[in-house]
Tab-separated table of C-alpha atoms in Angstrom:
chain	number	residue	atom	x	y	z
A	200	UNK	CA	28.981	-48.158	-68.646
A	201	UNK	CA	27.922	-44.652	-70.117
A	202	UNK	CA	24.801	-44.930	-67.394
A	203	UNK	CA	27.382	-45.502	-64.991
A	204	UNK	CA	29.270	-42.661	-65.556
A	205	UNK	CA	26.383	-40.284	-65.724
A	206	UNK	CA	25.276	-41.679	-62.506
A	207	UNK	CA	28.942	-40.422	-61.072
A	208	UNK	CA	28.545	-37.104	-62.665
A	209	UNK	CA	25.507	-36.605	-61.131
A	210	UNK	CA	26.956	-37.566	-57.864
A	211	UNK	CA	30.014	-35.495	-58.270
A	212	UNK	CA	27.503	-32.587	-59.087
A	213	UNK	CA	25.171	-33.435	-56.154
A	214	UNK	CA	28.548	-33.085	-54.112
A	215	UNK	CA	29.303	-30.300	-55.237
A	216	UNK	CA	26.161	-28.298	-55.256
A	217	UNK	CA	26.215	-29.287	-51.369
A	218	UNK	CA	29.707	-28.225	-50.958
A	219	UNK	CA	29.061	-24.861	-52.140
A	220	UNK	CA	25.452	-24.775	-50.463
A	221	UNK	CA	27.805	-25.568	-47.490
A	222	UNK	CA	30.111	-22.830	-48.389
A	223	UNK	CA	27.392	-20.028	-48.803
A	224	UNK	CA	26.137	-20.702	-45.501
A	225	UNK	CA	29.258	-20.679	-43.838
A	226	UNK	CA	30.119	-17.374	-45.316
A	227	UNK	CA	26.431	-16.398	-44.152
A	228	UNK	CA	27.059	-17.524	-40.657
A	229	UNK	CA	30.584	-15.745	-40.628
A	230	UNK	CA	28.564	-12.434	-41.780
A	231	UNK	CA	26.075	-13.094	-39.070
A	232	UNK	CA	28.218	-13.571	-36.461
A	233	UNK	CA	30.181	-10.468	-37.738
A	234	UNK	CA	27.428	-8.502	-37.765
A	235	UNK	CA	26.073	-9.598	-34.806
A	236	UNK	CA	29.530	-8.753	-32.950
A	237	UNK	CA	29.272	-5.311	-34.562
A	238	UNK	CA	25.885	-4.915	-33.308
A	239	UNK	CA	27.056	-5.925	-29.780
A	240	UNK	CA	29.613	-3.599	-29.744
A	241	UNK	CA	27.353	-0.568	-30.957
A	242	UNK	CA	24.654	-1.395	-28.279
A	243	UNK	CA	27.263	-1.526	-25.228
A	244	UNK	CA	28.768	1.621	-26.533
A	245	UNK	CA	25.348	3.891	-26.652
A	246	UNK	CA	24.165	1.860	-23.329
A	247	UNK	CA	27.666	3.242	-22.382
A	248	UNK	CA	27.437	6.693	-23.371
A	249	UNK	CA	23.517	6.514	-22.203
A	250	UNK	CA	24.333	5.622	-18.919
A	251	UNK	CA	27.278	8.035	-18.539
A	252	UNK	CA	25.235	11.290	-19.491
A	253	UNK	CA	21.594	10.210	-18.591
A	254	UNK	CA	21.671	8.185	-15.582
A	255	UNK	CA	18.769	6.654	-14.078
A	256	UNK	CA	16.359	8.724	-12.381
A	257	UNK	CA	18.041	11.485	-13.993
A	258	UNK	CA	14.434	13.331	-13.597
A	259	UNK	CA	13.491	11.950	-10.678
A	260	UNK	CA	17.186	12.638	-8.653
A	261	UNK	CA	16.997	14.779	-5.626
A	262	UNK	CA	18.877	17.609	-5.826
A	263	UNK	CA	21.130	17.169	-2.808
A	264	UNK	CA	21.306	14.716	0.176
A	265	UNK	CA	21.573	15.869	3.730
A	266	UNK	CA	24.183	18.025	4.262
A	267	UNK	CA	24.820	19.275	1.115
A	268	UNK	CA	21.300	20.575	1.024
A	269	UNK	CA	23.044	23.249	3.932
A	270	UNK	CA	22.497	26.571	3.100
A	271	UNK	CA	20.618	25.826	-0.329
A	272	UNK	CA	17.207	27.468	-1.371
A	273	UNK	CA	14.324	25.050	-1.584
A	274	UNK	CA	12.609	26.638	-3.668
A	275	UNK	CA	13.004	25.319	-7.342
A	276	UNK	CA	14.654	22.040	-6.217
A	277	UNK	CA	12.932	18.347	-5.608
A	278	UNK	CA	13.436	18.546	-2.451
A	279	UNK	CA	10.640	20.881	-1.729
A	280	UNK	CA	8.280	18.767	-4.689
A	281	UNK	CA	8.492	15.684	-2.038
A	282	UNK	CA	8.498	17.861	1.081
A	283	UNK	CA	5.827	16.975	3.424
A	284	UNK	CA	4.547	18.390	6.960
A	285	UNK	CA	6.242	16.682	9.602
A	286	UNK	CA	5.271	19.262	12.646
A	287	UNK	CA	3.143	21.956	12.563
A	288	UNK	CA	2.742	24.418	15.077
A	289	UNK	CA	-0.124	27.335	15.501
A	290	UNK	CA	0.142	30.808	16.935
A	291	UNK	CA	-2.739	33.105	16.150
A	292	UNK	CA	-3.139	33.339	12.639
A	293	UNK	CA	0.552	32.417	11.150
A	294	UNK	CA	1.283	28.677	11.557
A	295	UNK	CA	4.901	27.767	11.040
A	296	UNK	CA	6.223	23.825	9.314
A	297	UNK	CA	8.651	21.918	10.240
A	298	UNK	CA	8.844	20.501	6.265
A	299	UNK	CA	10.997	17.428	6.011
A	300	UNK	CA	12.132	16.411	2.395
A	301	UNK	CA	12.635	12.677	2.343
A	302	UNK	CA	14.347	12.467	-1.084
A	303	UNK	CA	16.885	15.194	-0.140
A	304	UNK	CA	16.701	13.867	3.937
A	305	UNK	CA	16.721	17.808	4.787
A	306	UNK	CA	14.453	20.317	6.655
A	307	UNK	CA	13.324	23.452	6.359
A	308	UNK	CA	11.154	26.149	8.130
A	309	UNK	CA	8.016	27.493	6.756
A	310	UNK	CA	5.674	30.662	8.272
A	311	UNK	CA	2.842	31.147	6.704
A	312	UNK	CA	-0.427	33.612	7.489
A	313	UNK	CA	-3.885	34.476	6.410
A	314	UNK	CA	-2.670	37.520	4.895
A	315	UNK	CA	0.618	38.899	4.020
A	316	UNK	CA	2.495	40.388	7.395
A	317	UNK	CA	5.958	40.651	8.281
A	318	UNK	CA	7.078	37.004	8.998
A	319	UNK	CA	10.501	35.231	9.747
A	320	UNK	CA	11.182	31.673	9.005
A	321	UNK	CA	13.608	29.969	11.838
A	322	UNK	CA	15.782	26.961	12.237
A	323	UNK	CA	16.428	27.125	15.778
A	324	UNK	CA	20.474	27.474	16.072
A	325	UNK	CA	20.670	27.524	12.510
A	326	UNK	CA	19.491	30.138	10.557
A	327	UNK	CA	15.998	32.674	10.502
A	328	UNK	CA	15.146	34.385	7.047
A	329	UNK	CA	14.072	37.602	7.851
A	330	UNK	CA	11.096	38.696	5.150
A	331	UNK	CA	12.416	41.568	3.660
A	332	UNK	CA	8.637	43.037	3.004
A	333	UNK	CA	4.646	41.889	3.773
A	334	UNK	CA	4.671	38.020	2.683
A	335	UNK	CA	1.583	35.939	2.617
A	336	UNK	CA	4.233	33.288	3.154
A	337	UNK	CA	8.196	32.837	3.677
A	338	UNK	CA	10.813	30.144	4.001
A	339	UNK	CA	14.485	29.524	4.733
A	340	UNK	CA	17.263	27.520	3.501
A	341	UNK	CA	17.406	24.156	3.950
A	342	UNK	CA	19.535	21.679	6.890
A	343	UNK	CA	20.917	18.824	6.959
A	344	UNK	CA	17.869	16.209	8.289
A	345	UNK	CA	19.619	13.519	9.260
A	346	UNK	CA	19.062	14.641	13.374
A	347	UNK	CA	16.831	16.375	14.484
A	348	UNK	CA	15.581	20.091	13.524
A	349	UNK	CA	13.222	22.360	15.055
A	350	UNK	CA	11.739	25.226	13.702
A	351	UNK	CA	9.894	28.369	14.353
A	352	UNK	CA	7.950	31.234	12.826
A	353	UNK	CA	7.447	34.960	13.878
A	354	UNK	CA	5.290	37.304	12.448
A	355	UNK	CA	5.326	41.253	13.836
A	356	UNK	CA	4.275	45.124	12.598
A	357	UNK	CA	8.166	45.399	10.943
A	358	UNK	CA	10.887	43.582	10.102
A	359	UNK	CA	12.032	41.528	12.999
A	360	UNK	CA	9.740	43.304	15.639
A	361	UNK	CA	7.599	39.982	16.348
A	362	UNK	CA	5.192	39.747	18.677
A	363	UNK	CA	3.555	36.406	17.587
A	364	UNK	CA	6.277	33.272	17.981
A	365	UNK	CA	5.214	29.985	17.537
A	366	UNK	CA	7.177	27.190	19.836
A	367	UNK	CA	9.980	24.969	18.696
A	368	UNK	CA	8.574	22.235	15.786
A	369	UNK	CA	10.912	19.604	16.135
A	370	UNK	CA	11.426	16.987	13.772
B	81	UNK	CA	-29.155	54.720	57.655
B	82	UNK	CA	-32.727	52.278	58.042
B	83	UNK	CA	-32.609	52.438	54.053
B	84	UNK	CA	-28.925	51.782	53.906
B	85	UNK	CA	-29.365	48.721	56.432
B	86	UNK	CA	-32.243	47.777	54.600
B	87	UNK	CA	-30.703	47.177	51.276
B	88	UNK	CA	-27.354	45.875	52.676
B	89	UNK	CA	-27.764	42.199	52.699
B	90	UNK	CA	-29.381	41.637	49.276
B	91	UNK	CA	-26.680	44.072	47.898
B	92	UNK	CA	-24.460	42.230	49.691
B	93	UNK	CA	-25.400	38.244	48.124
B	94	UNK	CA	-26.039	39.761	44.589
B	95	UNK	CA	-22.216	41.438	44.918
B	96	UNK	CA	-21.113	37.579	46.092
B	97	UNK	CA	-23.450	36.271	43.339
B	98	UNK	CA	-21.826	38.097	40.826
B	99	UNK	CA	-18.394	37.859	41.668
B	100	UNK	CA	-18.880	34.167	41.846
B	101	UNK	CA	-19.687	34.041	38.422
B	102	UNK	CA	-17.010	35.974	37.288
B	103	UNK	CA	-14.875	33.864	39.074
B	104	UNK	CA	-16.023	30.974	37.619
B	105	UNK	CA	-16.472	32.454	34.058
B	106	UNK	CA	-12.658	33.565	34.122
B	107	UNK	CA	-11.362	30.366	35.357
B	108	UNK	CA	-13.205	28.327	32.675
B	109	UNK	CA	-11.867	31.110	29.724
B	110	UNK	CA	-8.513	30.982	31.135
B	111	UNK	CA	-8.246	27.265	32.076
B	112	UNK	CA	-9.167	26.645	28.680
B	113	UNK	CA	-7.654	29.310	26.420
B	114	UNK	CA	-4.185	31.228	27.549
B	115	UNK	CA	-5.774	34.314	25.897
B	116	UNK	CA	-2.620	35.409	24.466
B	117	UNK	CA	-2.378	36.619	21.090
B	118	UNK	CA	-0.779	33.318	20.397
B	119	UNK	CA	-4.033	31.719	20.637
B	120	UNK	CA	-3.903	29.582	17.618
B	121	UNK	CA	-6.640	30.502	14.664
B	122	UNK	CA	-8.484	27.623	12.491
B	123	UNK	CA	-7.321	26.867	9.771
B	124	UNK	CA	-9.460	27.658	6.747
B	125	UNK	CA	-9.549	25.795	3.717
B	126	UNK	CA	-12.031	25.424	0.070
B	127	UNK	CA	-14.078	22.462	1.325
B	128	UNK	CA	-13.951	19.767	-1.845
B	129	UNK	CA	-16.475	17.547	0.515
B	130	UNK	CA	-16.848	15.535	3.480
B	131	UNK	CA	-15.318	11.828	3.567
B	132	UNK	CA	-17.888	9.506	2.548
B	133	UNK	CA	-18.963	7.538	5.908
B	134	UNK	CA	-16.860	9.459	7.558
B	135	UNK	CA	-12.299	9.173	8.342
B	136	UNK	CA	-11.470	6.466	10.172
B	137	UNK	CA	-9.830	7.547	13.202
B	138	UNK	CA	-8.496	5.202	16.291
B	139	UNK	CA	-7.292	7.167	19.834
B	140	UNK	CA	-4.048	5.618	20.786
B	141	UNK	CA	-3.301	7.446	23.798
B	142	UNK	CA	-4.351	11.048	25.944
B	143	UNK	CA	-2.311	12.010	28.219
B	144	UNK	CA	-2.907	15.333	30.231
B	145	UNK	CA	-0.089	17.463	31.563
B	146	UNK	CA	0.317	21.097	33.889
B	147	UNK	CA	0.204	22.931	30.189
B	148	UNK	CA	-1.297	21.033	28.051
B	149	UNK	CA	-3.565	17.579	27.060
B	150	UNK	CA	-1.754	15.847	24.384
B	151	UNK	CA	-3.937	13.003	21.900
B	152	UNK	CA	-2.475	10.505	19.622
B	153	UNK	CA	-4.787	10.153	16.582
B	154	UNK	CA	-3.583	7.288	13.620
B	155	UNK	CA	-6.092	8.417	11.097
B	156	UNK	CA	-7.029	7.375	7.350
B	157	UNK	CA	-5.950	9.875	5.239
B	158	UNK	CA	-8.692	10.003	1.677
B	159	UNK	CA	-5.556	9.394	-0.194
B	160	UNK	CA	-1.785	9.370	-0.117
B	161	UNK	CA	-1.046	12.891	-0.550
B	162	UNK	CA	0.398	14.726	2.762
B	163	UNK	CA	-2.792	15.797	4.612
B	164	UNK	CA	-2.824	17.934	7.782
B	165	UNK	CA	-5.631	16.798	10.704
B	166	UNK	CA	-6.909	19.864	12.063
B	167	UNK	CA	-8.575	18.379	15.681
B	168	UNK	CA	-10.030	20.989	18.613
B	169	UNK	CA	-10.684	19.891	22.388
B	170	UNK	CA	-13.806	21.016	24.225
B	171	UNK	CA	-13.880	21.055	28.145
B	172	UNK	CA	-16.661	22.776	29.849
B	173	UNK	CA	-18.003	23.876	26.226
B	174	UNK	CA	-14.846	25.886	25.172
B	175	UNK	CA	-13.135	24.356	22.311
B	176	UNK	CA	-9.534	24.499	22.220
B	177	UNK	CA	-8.239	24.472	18.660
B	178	UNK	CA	-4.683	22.468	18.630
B	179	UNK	CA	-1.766	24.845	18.654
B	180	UNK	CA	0.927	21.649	17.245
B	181	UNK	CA	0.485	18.945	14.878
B	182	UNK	CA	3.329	16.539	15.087
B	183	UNK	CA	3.520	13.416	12.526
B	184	UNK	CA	4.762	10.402	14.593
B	185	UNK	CA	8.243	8.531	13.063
B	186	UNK	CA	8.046	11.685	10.472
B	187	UNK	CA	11.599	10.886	9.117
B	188	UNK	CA	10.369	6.886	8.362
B	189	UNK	CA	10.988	6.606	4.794
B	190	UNK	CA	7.520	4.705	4.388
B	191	UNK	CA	5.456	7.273	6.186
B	192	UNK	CA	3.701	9.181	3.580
B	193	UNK	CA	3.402	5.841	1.321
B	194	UNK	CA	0.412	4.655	3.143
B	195	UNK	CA	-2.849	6.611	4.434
B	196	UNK	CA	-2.604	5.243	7.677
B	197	UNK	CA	-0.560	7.382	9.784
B	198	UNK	CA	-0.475	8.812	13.601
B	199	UNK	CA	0.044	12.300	14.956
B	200	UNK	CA	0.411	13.678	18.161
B	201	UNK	CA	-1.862	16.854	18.893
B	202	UNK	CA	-1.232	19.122	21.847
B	203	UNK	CA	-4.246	21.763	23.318
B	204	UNK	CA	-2.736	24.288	25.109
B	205	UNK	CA	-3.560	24.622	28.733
B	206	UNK	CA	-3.386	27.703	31.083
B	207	UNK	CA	-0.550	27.934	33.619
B	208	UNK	CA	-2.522	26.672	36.522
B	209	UNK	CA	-3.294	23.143	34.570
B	210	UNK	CA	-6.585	22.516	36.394
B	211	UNK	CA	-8.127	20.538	34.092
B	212	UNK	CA	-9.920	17.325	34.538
B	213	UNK	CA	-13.588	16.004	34.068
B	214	UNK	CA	-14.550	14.911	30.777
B	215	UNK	CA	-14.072	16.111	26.867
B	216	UNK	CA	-14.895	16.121	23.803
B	217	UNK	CA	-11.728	15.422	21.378
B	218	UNK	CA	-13.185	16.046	18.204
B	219	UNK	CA	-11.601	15.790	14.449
B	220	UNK	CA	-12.700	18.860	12.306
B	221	UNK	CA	-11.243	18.759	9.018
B	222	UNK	CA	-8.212	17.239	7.184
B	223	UNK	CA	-6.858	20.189	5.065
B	224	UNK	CA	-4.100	19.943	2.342
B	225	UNK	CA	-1.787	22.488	0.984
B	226	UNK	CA	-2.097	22.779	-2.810
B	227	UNK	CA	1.633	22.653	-4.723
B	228	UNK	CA	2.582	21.811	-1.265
B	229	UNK	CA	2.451	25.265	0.202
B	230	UNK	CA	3.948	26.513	-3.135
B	231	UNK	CA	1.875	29.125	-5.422
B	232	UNK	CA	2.851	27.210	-8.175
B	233	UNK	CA	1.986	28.046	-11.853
B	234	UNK	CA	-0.159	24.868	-11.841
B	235	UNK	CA	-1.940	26.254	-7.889
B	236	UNK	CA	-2.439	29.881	-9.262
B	237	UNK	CA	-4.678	28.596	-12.341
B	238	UNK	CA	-6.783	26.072	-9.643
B	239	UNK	CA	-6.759	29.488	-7.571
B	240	UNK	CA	-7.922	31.309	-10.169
B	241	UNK	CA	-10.953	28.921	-11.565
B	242	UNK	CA	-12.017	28.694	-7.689
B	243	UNK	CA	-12.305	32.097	-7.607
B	244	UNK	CA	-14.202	32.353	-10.671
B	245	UNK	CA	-16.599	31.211	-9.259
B	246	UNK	CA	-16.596	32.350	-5.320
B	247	UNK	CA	-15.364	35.997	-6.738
B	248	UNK	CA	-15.707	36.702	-9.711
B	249	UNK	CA	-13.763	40.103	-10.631
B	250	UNK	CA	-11.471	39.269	-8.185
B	251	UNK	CA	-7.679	38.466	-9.925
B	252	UNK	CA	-3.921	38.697	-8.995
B	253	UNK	CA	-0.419	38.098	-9.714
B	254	UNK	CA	1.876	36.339	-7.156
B	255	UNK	CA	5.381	37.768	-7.042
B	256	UNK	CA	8.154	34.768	-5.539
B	257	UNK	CA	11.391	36.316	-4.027
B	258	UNK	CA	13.774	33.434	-3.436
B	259	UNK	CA	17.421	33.009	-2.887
B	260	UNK	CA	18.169	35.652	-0.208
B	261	UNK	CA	19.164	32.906	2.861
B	262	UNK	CA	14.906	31.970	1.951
B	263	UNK	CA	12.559	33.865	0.148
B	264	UNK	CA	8.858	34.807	0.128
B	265	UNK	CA	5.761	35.075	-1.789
B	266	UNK	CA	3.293	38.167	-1.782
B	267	UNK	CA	0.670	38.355	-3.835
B	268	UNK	CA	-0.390	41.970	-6.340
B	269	UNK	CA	-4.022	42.441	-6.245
B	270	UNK	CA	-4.700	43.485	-10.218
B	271	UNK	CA	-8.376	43.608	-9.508
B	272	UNK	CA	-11.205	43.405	-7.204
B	273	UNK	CA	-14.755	44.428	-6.294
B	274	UNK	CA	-15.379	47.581	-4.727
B	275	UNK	CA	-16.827	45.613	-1.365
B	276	UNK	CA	-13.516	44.052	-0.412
B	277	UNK	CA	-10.583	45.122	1.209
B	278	UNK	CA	-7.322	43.673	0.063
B	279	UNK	CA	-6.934	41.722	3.232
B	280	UNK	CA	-10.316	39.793	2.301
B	281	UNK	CA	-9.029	39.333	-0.890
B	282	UNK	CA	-5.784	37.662	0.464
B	283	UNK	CA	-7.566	36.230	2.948
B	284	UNK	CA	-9.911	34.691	0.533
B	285	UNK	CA	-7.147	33.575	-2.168
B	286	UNK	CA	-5.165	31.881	0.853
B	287	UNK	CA	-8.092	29.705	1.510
B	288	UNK	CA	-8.879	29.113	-1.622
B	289	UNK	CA	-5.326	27.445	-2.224
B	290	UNK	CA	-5.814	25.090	0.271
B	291	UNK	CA	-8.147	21.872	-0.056
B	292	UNK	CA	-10.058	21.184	3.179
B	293	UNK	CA	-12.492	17.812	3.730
B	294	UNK	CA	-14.623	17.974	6.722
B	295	UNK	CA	-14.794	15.373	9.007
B	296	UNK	CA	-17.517	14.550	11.579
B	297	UNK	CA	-14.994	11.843	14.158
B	298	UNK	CA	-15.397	12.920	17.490
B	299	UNK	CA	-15.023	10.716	21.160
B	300	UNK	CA	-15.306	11.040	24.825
B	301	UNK	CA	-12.555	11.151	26.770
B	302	UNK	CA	-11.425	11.465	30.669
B	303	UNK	CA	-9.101	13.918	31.764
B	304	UNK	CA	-7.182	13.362	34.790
């Protein structure tokens, strides 16, 4: 009889060290899963705010696209870092580019000579930047390059008294 | 008047003789170069070497016109950065240098992301457009702009070490204008040897801001 009743505590006490094993890890799990919500939440919230100021490509972006490149200054931007030479034409000693920016899809006009001379840089019916003094090189602002462009150069004694004109680069 | 009538008829064939050749001489400059001071100048580079076993280079199409002979070229570029082919024609031994370089689909996206790409040079003609017989369309050099025609920070320095070594004594500073409707670069000689004129020295620092490979691709071709 007293054996039997031991027996039954112990079982009572085996049941009950399970129920509060069984206990403890729920409370666990609840904590887990708490945390684990929390933790969501903070991640989405940075990946939020991450996304919001720091986009992708933030670095890599171009600074405009078509024609909101009009009228801007290559120099400085991407668009000249990924500019390439789509048409180049020759005239003496100054050759003038046709440079096409494929990340910004705009164009601009490039005169360059062996040494520095008066030069003009020309988008034909656009725009022609006039060097104000003896460049080895100048350039103009940017177009929209989503038609064609051409461009020219001119090179002279003075400002805007050319005598050397390459023909229309078109691109 | 014997002596006169003596001396008349070989007078007379060397004065044919000569004009003949004068003739024939200023056809041949014109025909092949307009003379102007247009006439386009070579581009002139710091040679970093020649390709090894040479560009490969396949003629697509030649077509002559009145003013000019125009090639296609789709040529191998050493690598992926934007390379200019620099290519002259030669008819009756005058070379004609290419006076435009035009890269074929040059807005495609994907043109610059593989070596292989095609360009369509024109030689300038003179007005009568005479030409025909054979030629020699021959590749000279591939030639790269450093910074892509920027003096950058990063340029000036590879300048600079270049010159080290072709001038030594020679140094400058490069002065950027920008944001007027364009801008320019000059460049401030700070020093130089006593044997060159500033114009060498710009010359010289041009060139040496610009990577050139020679190439040895040349073909015969028919001009009709």
């Amino acid at each position: 009889m007293c054996a039997l009743l031991i027996k039954k505590h112990h079982h009572w006490e085996f049941k009950q060290y399970l129920e509060n094993t069984r206990r403890i890890l729920q409370n666990e799990e609840e904590k887990m899963k708490k945390n684990l919500l929390r933790l969501t939440i903070l991640l989405r919230i940075l990946s939020v705010l991450t996304f919001t100021f720091f986009p992708i490509n933030t670095a890599f972006a171009a600074t405009c696209s078509s024609s909101s490149c009009n009228w801007m200054d290559p120099s400085g931007t991407t668009c000249w870092n990924d500019a390439y030479d789509a048409v180049i034409h020759y005239a003496s000693t100054m050759w003038n580019i046709n440079k096409y920016s494929p990340g910004c899809i705009a164009n601009f006009s490039y005169t360059r000579n062996t040494s520095s001379t008066w030069l003009a840089a020309e988008t034909v019916g656009i725009y022609t930047y006039n060097g104000d003094q003896r460049y080895l090189y100048v350039w103009n602002n940017m177009w929209d390059g989503t038609g064609t462009i051409c461009t020219k150069g001119h090179m002279g004694s003075s400002q805007t008294n050319y005598t050397v004109h390459t023909t229309s680069a078109c691109a | 008047m014997k002596k006169i009538r003596k001396y008349f008829r070989p007078m007379l064939v060397a004065l044919t003789v000569i004009t003949i050749i004068e003739t024939a001489a200023f056809l041949v400059l014109n025909r092949a170069n307009a003379g102007s001071q247009n006439t386009p100048q070579e581009i002139d580079g710091y040679n970093i070497g020649q390709v090894s076993g040479d560009v490969q280079v396949d003629l697509k199409d030649i077509q002559t016109h009145a003013s000019d002979v125009q090639a296609e070229l789709c040529i191998e570029m050493p690598t992926l950065d934007p390379w200019n082919p620099y290519a002259t024609l030669i008819v009756d031994g005058v070379a004609i240098p290419n006076s435009e370089v035009a890269v074929l689909d040059a807005k495609d996206p994907k043109v610059m992301q593989t070596a292989n790409r095609c360009y369509l040079f024109t030689f300038p003609l003179s007005s009568d457009g005479s030409i025909s017989g054979k030629g020699v369309l021959k590749l000279d050099k591939l030639w790269l702009e450093l910074g892509r025609g920027q003096l950058t920070d990063a340029v000036i320095a590879e300048v600079r070490a270049r010159l080290s070594k072709m001038a030594p004594g020679v140094d400058f500073e490069m002065v950027s204008v920008s944001g007027k409707g364009g801008g320019g670069v000059l460049i401030n000689i700070t020093s130089k040897p006593e044997n060159m004129s500033d114009e060498d020295v710009e010359r010289l620092i041009q060139r040496l801001s610009i990577d050139e490979i020679s190439t040895n691709w040349q073909t015969e071709i028919s001009l009709k």
